[in-house]
PDB file of C-alpha atoms and ligand atoms in Angstrom:
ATOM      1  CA  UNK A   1      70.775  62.101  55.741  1.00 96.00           C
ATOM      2  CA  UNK A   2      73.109  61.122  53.342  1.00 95.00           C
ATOM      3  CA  UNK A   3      75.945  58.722  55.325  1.00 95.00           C
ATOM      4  CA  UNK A   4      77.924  56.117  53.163  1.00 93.00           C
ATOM      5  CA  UNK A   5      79.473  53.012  54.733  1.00 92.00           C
ATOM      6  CA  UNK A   6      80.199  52.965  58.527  1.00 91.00           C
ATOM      7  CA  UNK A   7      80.595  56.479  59.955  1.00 93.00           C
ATOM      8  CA  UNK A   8      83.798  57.099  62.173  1.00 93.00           C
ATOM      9  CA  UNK A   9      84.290  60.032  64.699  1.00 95.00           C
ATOM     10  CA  UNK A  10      85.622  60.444  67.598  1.00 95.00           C
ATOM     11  CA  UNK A  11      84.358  59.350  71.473  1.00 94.00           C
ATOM     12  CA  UNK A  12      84.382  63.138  72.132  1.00 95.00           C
ATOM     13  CA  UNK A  13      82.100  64.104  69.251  1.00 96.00           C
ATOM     14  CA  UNK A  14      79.183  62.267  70.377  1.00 95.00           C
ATOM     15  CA  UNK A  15      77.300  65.344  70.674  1.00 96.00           C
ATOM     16  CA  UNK A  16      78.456  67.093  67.211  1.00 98.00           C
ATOM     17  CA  UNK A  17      76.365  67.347  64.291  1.00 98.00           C
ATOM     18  CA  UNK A  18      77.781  64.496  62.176  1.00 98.00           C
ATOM     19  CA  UNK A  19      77.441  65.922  58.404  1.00 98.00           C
ATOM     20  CA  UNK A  20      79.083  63.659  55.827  1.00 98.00           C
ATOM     21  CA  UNK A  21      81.053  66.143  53.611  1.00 98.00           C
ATOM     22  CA  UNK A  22      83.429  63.273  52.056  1.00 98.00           C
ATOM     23  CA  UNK A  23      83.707  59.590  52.493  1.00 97.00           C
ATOM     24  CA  UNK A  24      86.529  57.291  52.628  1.00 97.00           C
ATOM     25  CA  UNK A  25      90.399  58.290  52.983  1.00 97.00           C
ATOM     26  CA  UNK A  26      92.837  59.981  50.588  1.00 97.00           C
ATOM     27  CA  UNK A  27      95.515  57.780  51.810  1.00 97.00           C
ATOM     28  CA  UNK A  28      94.094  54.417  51.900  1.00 95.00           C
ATOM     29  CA  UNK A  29      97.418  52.597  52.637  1.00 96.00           C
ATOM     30  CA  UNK A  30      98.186  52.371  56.362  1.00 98.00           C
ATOM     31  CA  UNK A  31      99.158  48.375  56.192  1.00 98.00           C
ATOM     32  CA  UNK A  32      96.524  47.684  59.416  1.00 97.00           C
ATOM     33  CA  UNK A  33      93.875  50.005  58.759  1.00 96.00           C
ATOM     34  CA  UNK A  34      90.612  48.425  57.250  1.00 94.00           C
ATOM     35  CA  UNK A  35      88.360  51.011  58.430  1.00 94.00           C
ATOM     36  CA  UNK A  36      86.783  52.312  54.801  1.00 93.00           C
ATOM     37  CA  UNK A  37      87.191  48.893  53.133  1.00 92.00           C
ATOM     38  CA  UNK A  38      83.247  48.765  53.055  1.00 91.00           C
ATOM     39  CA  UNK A  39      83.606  51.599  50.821  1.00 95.00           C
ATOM     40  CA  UNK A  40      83.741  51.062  46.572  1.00 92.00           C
ATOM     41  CA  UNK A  41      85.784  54.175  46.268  1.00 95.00           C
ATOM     42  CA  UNK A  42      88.858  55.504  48.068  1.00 96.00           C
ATOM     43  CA  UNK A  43      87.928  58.980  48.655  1.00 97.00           C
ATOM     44  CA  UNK A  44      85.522  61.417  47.661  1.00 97.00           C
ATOM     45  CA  UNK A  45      83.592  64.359  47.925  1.00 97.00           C
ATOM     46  CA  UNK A  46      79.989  64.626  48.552  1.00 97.00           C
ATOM     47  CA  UNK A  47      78.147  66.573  46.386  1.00 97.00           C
ATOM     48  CA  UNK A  48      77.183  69.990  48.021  1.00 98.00           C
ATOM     49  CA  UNK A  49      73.467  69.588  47.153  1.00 98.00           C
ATOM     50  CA  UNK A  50      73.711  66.430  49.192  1.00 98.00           C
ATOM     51  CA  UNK A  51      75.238  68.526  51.792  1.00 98.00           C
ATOM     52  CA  UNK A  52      73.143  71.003  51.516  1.00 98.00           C
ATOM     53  CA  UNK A  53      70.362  68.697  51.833  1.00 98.00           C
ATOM     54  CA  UNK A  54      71.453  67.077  54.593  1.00 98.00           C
ATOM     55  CA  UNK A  55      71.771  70.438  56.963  1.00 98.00           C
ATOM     56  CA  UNK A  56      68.280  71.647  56.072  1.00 97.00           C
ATOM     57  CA  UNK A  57      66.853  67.838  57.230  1.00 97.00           C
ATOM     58  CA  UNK A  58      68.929  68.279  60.316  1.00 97.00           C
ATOM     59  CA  UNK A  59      68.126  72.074  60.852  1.00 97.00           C
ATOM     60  CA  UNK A  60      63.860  70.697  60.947  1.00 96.00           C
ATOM     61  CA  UNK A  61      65.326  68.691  64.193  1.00 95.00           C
ATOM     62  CA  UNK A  62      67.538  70.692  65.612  1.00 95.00           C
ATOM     63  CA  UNK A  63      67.688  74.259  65.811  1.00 92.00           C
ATOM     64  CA  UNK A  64      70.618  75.600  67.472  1.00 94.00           C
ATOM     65  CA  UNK A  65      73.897  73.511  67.044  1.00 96.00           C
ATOM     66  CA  UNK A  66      77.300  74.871  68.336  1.00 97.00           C
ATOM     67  CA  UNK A  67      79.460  72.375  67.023  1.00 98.00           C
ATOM     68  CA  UNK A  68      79.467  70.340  63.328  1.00 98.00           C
ATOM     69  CA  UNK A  69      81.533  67.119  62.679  1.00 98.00           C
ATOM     70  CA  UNK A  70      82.202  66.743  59.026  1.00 98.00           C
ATOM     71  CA  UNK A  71      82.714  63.060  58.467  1.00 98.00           C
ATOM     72  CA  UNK A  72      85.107  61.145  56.368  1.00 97.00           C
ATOM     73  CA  UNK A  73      88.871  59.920  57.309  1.00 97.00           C
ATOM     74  CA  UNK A  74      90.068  63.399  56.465  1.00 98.00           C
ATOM     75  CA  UNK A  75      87.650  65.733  55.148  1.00 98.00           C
ATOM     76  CA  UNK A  76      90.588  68.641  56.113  1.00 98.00           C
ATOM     77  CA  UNK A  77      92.690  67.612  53.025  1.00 98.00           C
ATOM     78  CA  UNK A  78      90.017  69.347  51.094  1.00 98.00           C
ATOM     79  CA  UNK A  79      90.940  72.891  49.585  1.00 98.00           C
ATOM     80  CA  UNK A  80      91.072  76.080  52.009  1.00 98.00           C
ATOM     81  CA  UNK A  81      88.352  77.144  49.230  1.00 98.00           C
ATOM     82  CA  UNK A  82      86.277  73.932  49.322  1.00 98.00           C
ATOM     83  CA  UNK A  83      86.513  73.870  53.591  1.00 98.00           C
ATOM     84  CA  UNK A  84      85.313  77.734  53.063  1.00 98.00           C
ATOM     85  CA  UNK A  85      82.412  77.069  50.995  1.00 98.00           C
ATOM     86  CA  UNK A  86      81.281  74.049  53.547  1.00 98.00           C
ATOM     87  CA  UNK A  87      81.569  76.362  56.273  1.00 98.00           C
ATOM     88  CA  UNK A  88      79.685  78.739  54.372  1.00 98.00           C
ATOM     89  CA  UNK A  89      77.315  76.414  53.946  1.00 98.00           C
ATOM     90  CA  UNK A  90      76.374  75.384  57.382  1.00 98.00           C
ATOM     91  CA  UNK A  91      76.529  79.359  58.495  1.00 98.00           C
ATOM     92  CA  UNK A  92      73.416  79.492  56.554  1.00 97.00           C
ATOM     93  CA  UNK A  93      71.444  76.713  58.194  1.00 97.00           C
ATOM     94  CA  UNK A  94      73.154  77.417  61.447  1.00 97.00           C
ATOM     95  CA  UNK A  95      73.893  81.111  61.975  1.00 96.00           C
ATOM     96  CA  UNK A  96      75.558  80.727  65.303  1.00 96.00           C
ATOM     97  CA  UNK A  97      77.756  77.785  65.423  1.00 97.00           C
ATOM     98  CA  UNK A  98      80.623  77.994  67.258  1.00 98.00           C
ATOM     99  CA  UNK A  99      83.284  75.298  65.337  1.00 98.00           C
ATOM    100  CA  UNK A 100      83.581  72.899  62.765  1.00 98.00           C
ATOM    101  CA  UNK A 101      85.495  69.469  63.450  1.00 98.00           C
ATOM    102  CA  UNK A 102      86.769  66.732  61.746  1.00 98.00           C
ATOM    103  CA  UNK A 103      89.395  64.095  60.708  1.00 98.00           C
ATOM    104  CA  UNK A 104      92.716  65.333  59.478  1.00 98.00           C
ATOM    105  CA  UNK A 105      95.850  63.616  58.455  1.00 98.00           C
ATOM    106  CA  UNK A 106      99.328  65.005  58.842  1.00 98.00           C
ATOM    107  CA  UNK A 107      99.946  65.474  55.251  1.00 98.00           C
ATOM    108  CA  UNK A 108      96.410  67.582  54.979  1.00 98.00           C
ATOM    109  CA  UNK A 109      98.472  70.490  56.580  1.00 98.00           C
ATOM    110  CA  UNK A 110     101.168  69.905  54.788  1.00 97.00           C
ATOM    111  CA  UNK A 111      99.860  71.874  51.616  1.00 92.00           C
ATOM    112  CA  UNK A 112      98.014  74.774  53.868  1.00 98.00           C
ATOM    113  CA  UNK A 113      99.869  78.016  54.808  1.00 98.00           C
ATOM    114  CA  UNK A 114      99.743  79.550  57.976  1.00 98.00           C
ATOM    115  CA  UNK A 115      97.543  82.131  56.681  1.00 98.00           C
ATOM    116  CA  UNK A 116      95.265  79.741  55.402  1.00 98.00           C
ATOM    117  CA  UNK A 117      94.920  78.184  58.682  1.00 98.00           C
ATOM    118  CA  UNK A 118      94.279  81.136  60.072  1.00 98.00           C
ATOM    119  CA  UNK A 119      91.853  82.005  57.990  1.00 98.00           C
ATOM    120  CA  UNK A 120      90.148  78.163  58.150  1.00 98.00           C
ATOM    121  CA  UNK A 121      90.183  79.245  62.233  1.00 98.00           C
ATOM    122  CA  UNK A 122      88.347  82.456  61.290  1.00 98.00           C
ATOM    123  CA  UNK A 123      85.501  79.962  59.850  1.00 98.00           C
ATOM    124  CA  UNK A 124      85.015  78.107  62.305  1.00 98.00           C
ATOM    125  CA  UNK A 125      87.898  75.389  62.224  1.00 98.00           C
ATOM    126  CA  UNK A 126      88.887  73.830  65.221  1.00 98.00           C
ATOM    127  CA  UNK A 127      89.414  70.855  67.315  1.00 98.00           C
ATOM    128  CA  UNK A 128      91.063  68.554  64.418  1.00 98.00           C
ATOM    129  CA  UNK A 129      91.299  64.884  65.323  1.00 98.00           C
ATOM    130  CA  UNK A 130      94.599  63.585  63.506  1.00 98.00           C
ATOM    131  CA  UNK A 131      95.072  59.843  63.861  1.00 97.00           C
ATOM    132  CA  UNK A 132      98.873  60.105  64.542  1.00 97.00           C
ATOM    133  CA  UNK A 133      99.154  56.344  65.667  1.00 98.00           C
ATOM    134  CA  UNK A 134     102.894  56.982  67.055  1.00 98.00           C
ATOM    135  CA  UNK A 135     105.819  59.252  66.809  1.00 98.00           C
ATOM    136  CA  UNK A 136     107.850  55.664  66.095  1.00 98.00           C
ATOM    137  CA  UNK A 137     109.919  56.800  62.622  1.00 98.00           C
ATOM    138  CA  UNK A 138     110.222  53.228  62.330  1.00 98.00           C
ATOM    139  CA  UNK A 139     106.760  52.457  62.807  1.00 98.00           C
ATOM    140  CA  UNK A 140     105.193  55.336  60.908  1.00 98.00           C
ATOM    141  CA  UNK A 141     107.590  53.908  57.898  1.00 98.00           C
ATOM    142  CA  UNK A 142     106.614  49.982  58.114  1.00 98.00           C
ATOM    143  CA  UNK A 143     102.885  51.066  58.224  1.00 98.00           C
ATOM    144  CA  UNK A 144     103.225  53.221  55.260  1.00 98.00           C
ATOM    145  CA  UNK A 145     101.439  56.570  57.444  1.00 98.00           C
ATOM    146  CA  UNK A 146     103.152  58.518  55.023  1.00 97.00           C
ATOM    147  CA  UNK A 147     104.990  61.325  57.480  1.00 98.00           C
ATOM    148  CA  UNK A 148     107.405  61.209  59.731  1.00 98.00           C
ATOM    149  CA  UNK A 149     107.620  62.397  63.100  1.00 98.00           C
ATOM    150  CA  UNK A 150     109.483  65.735  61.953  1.00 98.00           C
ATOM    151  CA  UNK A 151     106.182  66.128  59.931  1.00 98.00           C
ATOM    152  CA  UNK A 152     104.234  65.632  62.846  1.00 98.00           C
ATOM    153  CA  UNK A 153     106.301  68.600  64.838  1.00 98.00           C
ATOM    154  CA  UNK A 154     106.128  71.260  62.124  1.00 98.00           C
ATOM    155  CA  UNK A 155     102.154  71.021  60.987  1.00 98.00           C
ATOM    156  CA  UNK A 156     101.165  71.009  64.345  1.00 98.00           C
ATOM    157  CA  UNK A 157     103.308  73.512  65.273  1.00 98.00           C
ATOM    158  CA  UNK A 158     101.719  75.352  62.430  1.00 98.00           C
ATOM    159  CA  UNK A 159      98.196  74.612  63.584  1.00 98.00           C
ATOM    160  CA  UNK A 160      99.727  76.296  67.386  1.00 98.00           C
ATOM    161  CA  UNK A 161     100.304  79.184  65.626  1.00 98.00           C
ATOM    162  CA  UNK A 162      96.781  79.261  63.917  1.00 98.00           C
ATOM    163  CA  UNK A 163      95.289  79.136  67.072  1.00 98.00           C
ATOM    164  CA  UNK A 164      93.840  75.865  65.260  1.00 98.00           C
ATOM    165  CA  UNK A 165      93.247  72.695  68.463  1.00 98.00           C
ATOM    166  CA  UNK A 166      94.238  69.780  67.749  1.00 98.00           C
ATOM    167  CA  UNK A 167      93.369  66.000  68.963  1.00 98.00           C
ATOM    168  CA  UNK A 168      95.664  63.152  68.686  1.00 98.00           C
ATOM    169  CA  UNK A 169      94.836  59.222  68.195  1.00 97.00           C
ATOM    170  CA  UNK A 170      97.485  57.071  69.549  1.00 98.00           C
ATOM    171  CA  UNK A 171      97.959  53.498  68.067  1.00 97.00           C
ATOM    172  CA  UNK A 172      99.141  51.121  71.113  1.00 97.00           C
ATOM    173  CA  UNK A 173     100.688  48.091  69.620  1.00 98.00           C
ATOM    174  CA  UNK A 174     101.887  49.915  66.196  1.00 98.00           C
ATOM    175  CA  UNK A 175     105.804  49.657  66.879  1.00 98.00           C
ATOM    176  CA  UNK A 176     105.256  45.556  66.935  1.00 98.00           C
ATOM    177  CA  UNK A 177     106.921  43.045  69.371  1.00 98.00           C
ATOM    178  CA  UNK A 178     109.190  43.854  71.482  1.00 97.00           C
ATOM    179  CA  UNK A 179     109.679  47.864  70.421  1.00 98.00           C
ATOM    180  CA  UNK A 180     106.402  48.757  72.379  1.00 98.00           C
ATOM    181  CA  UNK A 181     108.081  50.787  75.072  1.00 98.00           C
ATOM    182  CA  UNK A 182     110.357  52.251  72.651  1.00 98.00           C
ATOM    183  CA  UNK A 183     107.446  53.266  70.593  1.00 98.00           C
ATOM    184  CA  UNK A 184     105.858  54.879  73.486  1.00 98.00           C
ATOM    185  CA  UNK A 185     108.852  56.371  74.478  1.00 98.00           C
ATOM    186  CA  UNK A 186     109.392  57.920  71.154  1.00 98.00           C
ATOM    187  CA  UNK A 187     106.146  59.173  70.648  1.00 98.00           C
ATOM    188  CA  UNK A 188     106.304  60.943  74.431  1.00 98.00           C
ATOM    189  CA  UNK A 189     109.416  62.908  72.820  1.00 98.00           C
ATOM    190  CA  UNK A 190     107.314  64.243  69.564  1.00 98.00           C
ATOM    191  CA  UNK A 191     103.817  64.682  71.524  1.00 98.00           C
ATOM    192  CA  UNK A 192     105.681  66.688  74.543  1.00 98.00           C
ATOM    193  CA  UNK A 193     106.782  69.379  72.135  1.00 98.00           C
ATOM    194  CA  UNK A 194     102.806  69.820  71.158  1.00 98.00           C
ATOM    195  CA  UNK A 195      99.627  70.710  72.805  1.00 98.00           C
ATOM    196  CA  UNK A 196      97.160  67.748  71.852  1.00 98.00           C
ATOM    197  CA  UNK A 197      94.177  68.871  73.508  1.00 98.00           C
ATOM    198  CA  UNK A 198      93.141  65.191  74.110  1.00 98.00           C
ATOM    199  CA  UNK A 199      95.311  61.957  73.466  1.00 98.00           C
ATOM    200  CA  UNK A 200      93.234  59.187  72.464  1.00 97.00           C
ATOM    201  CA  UNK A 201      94.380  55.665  72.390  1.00 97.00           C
ATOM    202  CA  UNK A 202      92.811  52.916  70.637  1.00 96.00           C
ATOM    203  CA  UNK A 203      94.347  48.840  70.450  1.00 96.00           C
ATOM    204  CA  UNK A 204      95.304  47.613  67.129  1.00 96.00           C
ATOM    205  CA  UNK A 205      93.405  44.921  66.148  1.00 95.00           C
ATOM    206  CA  UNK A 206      94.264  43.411  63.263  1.00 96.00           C
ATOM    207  CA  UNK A 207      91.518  41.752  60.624  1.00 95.00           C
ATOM    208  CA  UNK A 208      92.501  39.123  58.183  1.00 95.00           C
ATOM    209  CA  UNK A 209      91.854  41.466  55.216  1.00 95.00           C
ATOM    210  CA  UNK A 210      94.352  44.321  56.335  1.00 97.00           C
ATOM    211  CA  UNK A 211      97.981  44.171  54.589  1.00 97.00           C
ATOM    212  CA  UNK A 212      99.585  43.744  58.350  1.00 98.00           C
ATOM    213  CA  UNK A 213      97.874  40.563  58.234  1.00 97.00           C
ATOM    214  CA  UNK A 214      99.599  38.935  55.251  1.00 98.00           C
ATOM    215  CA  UNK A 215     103.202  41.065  56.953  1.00 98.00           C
ATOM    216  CA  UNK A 216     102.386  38.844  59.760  1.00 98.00           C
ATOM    217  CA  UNK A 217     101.913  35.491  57.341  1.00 98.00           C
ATOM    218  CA  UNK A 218     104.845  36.582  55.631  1.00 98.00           C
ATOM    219  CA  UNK A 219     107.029  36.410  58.931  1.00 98.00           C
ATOM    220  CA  UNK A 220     107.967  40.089  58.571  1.00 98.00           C
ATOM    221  CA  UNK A 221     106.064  41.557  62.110  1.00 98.00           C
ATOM    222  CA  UNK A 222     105.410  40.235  64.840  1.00 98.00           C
ATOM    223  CA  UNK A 223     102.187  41.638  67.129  1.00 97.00           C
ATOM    224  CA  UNK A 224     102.983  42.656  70.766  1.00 97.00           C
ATOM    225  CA  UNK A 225     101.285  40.707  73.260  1.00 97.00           C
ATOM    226  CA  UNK A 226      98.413  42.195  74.955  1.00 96.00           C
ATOM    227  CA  UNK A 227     100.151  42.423  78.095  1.00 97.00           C
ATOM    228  CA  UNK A 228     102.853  44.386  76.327  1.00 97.00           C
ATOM    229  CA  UNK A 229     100.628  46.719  74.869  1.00 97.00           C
ATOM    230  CA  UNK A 230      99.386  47.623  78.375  1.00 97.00           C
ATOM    231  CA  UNK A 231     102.974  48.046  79.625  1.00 98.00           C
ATOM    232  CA  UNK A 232     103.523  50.268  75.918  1.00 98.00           C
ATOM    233  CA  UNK A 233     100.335  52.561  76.991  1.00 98.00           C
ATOM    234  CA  UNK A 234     101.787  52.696  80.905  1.00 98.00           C
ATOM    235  CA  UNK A 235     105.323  54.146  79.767  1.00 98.00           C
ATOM    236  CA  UNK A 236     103.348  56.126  77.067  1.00 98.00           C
ATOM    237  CA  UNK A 237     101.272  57.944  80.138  1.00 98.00           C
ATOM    238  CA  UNK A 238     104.854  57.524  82.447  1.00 98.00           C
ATOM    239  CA  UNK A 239     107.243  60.184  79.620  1.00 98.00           C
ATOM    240  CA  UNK A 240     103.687  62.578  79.086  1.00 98.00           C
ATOM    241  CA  UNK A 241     104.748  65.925  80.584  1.00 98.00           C
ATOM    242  CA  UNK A 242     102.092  68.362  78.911  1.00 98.00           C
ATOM    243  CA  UNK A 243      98.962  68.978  80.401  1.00 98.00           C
ATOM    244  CA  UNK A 244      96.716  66.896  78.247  1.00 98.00           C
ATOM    245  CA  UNK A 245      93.410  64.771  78.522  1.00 98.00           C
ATOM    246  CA  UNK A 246      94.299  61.202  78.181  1.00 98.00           C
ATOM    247  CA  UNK A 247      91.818  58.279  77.482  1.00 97.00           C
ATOM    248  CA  UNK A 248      91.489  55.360  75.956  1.00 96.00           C
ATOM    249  CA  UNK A 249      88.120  55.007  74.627  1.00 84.00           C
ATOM    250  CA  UNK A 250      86.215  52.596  72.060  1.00 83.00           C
ATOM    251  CA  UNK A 251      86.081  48.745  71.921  1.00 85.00           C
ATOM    252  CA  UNK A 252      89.590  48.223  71.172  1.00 91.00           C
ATOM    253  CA  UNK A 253      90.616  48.949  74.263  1.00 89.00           C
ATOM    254  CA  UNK A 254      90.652  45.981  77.006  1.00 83.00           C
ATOM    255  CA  UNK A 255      90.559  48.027  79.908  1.00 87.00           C
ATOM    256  CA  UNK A 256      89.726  52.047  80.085  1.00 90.00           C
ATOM    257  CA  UNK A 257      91.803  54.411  81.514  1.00 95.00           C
ATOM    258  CA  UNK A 258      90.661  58.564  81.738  1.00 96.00           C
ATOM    259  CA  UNK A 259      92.377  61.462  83.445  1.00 98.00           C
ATOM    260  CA  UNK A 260      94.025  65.021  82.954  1.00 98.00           C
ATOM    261  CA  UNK A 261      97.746  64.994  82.757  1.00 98.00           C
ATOM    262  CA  UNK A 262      99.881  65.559  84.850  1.00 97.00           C
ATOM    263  CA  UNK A 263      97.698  65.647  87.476  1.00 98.00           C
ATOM    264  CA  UNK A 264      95.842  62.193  87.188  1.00 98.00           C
ATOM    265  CA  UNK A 265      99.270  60.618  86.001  1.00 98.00           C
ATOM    266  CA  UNK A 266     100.215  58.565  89.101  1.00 97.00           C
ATOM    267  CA  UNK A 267      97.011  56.989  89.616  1.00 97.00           C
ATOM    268  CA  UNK A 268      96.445  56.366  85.634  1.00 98.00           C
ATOM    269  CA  UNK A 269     100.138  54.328  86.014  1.00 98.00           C
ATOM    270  CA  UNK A 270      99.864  53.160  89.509  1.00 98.00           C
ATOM    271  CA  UNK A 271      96.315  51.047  88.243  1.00 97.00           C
ATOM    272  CA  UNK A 272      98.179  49.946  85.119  1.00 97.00           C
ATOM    273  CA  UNK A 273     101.165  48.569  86.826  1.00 97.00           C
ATOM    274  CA  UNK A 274      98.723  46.772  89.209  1.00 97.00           C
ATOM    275  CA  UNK A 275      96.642  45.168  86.494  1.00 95.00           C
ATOM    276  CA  UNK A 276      99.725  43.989  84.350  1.00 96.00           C
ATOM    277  CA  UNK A 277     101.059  42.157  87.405  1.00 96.00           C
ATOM    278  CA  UNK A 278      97.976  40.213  87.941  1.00 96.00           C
ATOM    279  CA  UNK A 279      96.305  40.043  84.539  1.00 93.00           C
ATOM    280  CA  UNK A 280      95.740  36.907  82.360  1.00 93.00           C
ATOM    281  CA  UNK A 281      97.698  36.918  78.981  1.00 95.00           C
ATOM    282  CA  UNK A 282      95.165  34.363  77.936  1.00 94.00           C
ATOM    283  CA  UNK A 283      92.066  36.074  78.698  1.00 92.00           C
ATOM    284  CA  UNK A 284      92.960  39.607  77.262  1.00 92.00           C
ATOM    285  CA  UNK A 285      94.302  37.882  74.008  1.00 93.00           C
ATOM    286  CA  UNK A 286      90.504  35.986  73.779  1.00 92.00           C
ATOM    287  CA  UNK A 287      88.502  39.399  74.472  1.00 90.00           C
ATOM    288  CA  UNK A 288      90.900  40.898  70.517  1.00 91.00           C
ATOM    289  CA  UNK A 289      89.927  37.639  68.787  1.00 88.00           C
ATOM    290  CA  UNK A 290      86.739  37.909  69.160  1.00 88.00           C
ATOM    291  CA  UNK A 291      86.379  41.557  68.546  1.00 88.00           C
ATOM    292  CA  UNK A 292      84.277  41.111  65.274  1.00 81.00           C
ATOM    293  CA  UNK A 293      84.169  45.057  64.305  1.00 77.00           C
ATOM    294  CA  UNK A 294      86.063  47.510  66.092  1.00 78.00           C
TER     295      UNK A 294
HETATM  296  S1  SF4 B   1      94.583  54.867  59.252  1.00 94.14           S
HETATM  297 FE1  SF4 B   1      93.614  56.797  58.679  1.00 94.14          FE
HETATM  298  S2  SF4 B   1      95.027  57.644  57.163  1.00 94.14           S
HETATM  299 FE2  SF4 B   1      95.545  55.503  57.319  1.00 94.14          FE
HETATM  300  S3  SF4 B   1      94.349  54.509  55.689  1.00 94.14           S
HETATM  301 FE3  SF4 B   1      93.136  54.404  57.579  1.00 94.14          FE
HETATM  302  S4  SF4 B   1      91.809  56.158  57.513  1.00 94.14           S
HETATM  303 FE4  SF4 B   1      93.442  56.531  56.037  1.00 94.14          FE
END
């Protein structure tokens, strides 16, 4: 199989067929992101031989796969032609898949029509994982996303009307010292007028060779404290009023949390606001320095 540099997906695509269709990120410029540095290019596409190649090696293994992951930070901002001709593609090797997934950024919709979703949703597209980070304008701006959180509101909307799923990654920690809770609250207002399948929140982390880092050295952010990031995620899960799946998965995270909204909402806030009263600043801030690799 053909996979270059570390390969990302999501928690809840452990069980997708992981094909890499591109590598690295047409963005490349979200100040604390340092996820594709291990890559010598930004972005690009593989090869379709090499694609080709790599679902006949998996097809030997496994027969009958309902669900493909194309890999890469956001293999969706390919053409609707290019993400047809992949999907071709794998209908060959596998003639009944169900759904393609993958990474998508805000702006990849951007330049798609309805009718192109629509049609992407006829070939199998579904269940895109879009690493929102916040709906914090002020936050989305400092980090350089590149959208705003009107952008966020009319793609998805768009995708809603495709019939196209989507997945959302939240970024606790993103709005900086002291605007957590803002942050949260903010993005509650953007993410309530959506229907994320899942909400996903990771803990940003921040590695020396990320732009925040020299921000930081340059005086101009400050990072929240751990315990404020908890209290960011509690009033994050506290202003959630669509039905949703929320968890925070992967190492980032100091403590896991996992339930359906609305329903599991109490408890999910109810075990934060315990473990902020009685947790150790000091021992939570020694478990992110030593995170080597998130
Ligand atoms: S956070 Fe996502 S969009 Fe931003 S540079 Fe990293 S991979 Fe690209």
């Amino acid at each position: 199989m053909h996979y270059t540099g570390t390969i990302w997906r999501p928690p809840y695509e452990a069980y997708s067929l992981l094909i890499q269709v591109t590598a690295g990120c047409t963005h490349h410029s979200c100040k604390f992101c340092t996820l594709y540095e291990d890559l010598p290019f930004k972005f690009r596409m593989s090869p379709l031989t090499e694609v080709e190649e790599d679902l006949g090696e998996a097809s030997r293994f496994y027969k009958k796969v309902p669900r493909i992951f194309f890999t890469g930070a956001n293999p969706f901002a390919l053409s609707v032609d290019k993400l047809k001709t992949l999907a071709k593609m794998v209908k060959q090797y596998y003639s009944t898949y169900e759904t393609i997934g993958c990474f998508g950024r805000i702006t990849d919709v951007s330049n798609k029509t309805v009718d192109d979703l629509k049609e992407l949703r006829q070939f199998g597209y579904d269940g895109i994982t879009f690493g929102i980070e916040t709906g914090d304008d002020e936050a989305l701006a400092f980090m350089n996303k590149g959208y705003q959180s009107q952008d966020i509101i009319e793609q998805c909307k768009k995708l809603d009307e495709a019939n196209i799923s989507y997945n959302f990654f939240y970024l606790t920690g993103i709005s900086g010292s002291g605007r957590g809770e803002i942050g949260a609250r903010e993005t509650a207002k953007i993410f309530n007028q959506l229907n994320p399948k899942i909400i996903d929140a990771s803990m940003l982390t921040i590695y020396k060779s990320s732009e925040l880092y020299q921000e930081i050295k340059a005086g101009n952010w400050k990072e929240e404290s751990e315990i404020e990031k908890l209290i960011e995620l509690k009033t994050l899960i506290e202003n959630l009023t669509i039905p949703t799946r929320f968890a925070t998965d992967g190492a980032s995270n100091l403590i896991q949390v996992r339930g359906n909204l609305p329903t599991d909402k109490e408890k999910l806030v109810k075990y934060l606001e315990e473990l902020i009263s009685t947790v150790d600043e000091k021992v939570l801030r020694e478990y992110r320095v030593n995170l080597r690799h998130l």
